[in-house]
Coordinates of N, CA, C and O in Angstrom, one line a residue:
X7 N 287.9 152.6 198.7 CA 287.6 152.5 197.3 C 286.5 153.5 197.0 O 285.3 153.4 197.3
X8 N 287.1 154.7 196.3 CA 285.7 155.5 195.7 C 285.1 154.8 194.8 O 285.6 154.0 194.0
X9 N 283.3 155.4 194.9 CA 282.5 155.0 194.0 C 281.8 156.6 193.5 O 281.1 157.4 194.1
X10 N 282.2 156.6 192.3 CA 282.1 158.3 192.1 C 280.6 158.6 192.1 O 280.2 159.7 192.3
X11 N 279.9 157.6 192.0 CA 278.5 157.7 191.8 C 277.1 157.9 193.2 O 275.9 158.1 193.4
X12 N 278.7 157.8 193.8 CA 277.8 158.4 195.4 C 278.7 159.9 196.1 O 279.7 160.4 195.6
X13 N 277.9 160.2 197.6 CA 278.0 161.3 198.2 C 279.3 160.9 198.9 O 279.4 159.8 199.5
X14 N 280.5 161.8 198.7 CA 281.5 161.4 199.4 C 281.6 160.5 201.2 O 282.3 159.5 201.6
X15 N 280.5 161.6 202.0 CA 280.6 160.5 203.1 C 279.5 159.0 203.1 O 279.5 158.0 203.7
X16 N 278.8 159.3 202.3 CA 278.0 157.7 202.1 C 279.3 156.6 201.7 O 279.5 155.5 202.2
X17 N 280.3 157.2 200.6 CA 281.3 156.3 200.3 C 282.0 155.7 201.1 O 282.3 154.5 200.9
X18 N 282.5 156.6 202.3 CA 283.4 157.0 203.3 C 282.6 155.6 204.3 O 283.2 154.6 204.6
X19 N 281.0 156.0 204.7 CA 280.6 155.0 205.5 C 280.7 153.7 205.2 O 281.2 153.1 206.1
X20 N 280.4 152.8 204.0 CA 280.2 152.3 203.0 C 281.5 151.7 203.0 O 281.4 150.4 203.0
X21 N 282.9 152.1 203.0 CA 284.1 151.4 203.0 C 284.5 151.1 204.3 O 285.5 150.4 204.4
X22 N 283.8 151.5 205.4 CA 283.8 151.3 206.9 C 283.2 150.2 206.8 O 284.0 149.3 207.2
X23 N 282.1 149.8 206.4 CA 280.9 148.7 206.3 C 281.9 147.8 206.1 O 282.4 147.2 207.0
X24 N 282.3 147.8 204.7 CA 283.4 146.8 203.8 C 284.5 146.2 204.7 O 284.9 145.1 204.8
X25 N 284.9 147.7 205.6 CA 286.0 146.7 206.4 C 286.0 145.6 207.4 O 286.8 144.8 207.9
X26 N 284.1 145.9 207.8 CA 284.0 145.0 208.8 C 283.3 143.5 208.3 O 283.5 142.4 208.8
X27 N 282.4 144.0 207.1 CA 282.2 142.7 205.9 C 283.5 141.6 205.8 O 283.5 140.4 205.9
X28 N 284.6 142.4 205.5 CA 286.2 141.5 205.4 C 286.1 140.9 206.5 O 285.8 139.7 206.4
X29 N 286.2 141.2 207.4 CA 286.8 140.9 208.7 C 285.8 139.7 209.0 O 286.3 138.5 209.2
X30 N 285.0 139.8 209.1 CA 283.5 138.5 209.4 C 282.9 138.1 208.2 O 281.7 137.9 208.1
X31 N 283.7 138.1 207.4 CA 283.1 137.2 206.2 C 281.8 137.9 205.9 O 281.8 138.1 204.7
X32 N 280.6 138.4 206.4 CA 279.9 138.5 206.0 C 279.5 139.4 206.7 O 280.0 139.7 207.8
X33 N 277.8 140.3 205.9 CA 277.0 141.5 206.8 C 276.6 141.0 208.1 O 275.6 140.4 208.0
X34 N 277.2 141.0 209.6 CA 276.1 140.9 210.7 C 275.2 141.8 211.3 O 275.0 143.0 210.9
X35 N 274.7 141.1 212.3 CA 273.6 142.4 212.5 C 274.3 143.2 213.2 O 274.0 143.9 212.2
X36 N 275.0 143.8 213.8 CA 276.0 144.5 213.9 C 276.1 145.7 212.7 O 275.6 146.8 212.8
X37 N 276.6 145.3 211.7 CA 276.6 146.1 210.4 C 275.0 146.4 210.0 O 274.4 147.5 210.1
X38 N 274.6 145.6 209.7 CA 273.1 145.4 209.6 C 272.5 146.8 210.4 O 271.7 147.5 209.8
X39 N 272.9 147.0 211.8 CA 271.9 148.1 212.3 C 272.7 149.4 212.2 O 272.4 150.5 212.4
X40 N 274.1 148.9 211.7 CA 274.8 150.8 211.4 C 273.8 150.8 210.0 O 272.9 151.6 210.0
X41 N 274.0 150.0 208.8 CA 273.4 150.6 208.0 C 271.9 151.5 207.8 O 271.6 152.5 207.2
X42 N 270.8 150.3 208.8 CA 269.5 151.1 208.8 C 269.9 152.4 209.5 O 269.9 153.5 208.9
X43 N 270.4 152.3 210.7 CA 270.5 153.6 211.3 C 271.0 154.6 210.9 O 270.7 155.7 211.2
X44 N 271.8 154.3 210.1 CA 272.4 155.4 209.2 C 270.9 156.0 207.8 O 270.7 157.0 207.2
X45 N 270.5 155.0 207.8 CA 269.4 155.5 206.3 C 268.8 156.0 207.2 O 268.9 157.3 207.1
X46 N 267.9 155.6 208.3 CA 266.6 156.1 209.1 C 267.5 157.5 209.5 O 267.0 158.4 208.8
X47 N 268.7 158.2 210.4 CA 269.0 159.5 211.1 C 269.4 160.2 210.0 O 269.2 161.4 210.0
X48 N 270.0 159.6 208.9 CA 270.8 160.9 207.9 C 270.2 160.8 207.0 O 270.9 160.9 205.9
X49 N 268.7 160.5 206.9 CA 267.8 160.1 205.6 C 267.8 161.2 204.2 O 267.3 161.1 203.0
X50 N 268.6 162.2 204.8 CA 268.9 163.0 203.7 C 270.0 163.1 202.5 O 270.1 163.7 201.4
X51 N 270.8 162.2 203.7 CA 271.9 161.7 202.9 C 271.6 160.7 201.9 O 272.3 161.0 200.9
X52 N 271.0 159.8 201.6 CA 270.1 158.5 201.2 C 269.5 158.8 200.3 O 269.5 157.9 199.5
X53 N 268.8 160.2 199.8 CA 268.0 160.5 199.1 C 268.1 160.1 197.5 O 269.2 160.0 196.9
X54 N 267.1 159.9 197.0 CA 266.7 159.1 195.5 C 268.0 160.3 194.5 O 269.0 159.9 193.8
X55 N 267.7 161.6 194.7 CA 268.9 162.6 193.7 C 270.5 162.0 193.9 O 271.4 161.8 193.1
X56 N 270.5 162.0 195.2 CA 272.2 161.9 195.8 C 273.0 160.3 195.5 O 274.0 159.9 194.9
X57 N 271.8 159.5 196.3 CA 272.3 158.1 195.9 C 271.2 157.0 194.9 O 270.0 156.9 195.1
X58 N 271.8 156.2 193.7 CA 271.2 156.1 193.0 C 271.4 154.2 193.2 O 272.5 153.7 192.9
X59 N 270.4 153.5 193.5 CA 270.5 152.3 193.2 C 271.5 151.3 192.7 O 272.0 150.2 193.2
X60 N 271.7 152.1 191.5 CA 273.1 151.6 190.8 C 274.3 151.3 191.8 O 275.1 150.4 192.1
X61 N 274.2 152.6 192.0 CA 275.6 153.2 192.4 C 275.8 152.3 193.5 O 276.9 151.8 193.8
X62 N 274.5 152.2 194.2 CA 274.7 151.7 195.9 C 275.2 150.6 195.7 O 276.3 150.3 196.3
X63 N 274.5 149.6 194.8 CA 274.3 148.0 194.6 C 276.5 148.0 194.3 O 277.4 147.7 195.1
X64 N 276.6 148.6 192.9 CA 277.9 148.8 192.9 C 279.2 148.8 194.2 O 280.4 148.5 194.3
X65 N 278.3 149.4 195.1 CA 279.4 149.1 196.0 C 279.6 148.8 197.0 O 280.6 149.0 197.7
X66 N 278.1 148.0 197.3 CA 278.0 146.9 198.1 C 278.9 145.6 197.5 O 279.5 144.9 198.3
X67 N 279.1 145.3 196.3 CA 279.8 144.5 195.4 C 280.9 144.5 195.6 O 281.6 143.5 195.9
X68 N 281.5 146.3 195.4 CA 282.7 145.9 195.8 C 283.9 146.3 196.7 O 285.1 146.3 196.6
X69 N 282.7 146.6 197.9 CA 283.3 146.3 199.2 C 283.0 144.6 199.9 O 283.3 144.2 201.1
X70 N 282.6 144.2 199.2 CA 282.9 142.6 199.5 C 281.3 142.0 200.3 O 281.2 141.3 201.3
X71 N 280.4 142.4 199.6 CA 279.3 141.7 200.7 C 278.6 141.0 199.5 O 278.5 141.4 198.3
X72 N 278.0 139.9 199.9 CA 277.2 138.9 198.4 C 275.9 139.2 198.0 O 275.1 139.8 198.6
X73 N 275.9 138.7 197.0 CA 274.6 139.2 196.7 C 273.3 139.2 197.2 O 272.4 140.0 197.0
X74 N 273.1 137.9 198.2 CA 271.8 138.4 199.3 C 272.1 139.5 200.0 O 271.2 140.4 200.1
X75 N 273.3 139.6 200.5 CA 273.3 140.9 201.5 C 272.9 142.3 200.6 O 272.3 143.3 201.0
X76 N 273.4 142.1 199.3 CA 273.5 143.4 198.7 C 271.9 143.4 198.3 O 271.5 144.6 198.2
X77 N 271.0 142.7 198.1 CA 269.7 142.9 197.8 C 269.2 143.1 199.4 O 268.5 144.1 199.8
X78 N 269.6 142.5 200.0 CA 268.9 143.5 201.4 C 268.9 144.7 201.6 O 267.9 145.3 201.9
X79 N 270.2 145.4 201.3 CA 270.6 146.8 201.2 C 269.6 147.6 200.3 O 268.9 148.5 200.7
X80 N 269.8 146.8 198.8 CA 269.1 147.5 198.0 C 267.5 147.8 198.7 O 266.9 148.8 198.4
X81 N 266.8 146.8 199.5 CA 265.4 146.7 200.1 C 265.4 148.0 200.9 O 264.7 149.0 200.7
X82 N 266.4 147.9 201.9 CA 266.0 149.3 202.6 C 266.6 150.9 201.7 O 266.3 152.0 202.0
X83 N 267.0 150.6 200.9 CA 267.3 151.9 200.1 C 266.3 152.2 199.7 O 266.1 153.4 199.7
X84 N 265.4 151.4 199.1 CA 263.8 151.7 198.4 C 263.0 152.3 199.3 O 262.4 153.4 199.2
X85 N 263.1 151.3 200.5 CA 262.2 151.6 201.3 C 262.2 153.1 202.5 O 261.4 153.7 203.1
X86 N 263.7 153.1 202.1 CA 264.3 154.3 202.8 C 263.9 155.8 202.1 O 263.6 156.9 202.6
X87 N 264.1 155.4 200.4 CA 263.9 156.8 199.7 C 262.4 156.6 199.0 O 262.0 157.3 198.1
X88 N 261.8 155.8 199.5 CA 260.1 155.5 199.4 C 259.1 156.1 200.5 O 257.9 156.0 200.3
X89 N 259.7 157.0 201.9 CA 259.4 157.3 203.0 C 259.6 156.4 204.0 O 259.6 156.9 205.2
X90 N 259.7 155.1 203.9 CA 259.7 153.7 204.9 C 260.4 153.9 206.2 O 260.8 155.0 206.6
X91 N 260.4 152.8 206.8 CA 260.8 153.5 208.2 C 261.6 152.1 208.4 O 260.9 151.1 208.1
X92 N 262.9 152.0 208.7 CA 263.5 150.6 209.1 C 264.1 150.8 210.8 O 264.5 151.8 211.2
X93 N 264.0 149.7 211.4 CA 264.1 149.5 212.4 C 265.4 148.8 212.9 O 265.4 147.6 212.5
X94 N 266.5 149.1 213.6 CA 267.5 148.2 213.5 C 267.3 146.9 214.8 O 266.2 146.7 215.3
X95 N 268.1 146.5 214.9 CA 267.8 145.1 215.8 C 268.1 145.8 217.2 O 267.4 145.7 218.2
X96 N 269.1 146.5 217.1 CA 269.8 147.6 218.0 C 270.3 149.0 217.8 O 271.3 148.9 217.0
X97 N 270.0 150.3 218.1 CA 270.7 151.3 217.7 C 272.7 150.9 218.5 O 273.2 150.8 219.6
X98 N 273.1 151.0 217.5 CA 274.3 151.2 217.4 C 274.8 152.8 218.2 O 275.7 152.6 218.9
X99 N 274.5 153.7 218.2 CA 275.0 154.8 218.7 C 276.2 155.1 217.4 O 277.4 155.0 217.8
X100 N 275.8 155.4 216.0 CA 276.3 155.4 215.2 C 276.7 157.3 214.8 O 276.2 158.4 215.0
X101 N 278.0 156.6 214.1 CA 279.0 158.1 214.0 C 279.1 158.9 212.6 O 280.2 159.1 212.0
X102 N 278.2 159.2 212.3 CA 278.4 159.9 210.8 C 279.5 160.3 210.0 O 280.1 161.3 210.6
X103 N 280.2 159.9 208.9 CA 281.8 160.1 208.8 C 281.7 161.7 208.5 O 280.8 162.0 207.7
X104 N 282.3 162.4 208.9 CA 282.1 164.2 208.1 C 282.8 164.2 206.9 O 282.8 165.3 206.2

């Protein structure tokens, strides 16, 4: 599902997330630490110009995750394009989509 309002591979990761959201009903920490890890290593990708709140919240929605999860997201997005530093439960050994 494109979301025109983001960076082609944020999208790309983002419908990876979704597939695994479907699959377990909900965000686990599993997903949970691709997404920090992905904001904390590609923090450039993340950035306040590139990806915009809106956009993100949009498609946490609708790649299928609820609205607690999606305000968690929204938390480290702030905190991510705020300078913050998030910590995952576990590094995943995560794969950047090119």
């Amino acid at each position: 599902m494109n979301n025109p309002g983001l960076p082609a591979d944020v999208n790309k990761f983002m419908d990876d997330i979704g597939r695994h959201v479907k699959l377990s009903g909900c965000l686990v920490w599993q997903e949970k630490a691709k997404i920090k890890e992905a904001m904390m290593d590609y923090r450039d990708h993340w950035s306040r110009p590139l990806v915009t709140p809106e956009a993100l919240r949009e498609k946490c929605l609708q790649i299928g995750m609820r609205e607690d999860e999606t305000r968690l997201v929204m938390d480290w997005l702030n905190k991510t394009q705020n300078g913050g530093i998030l910590i995952p439960k576990r590094r995943i050994g995560l794969k950047w989509p090119e």
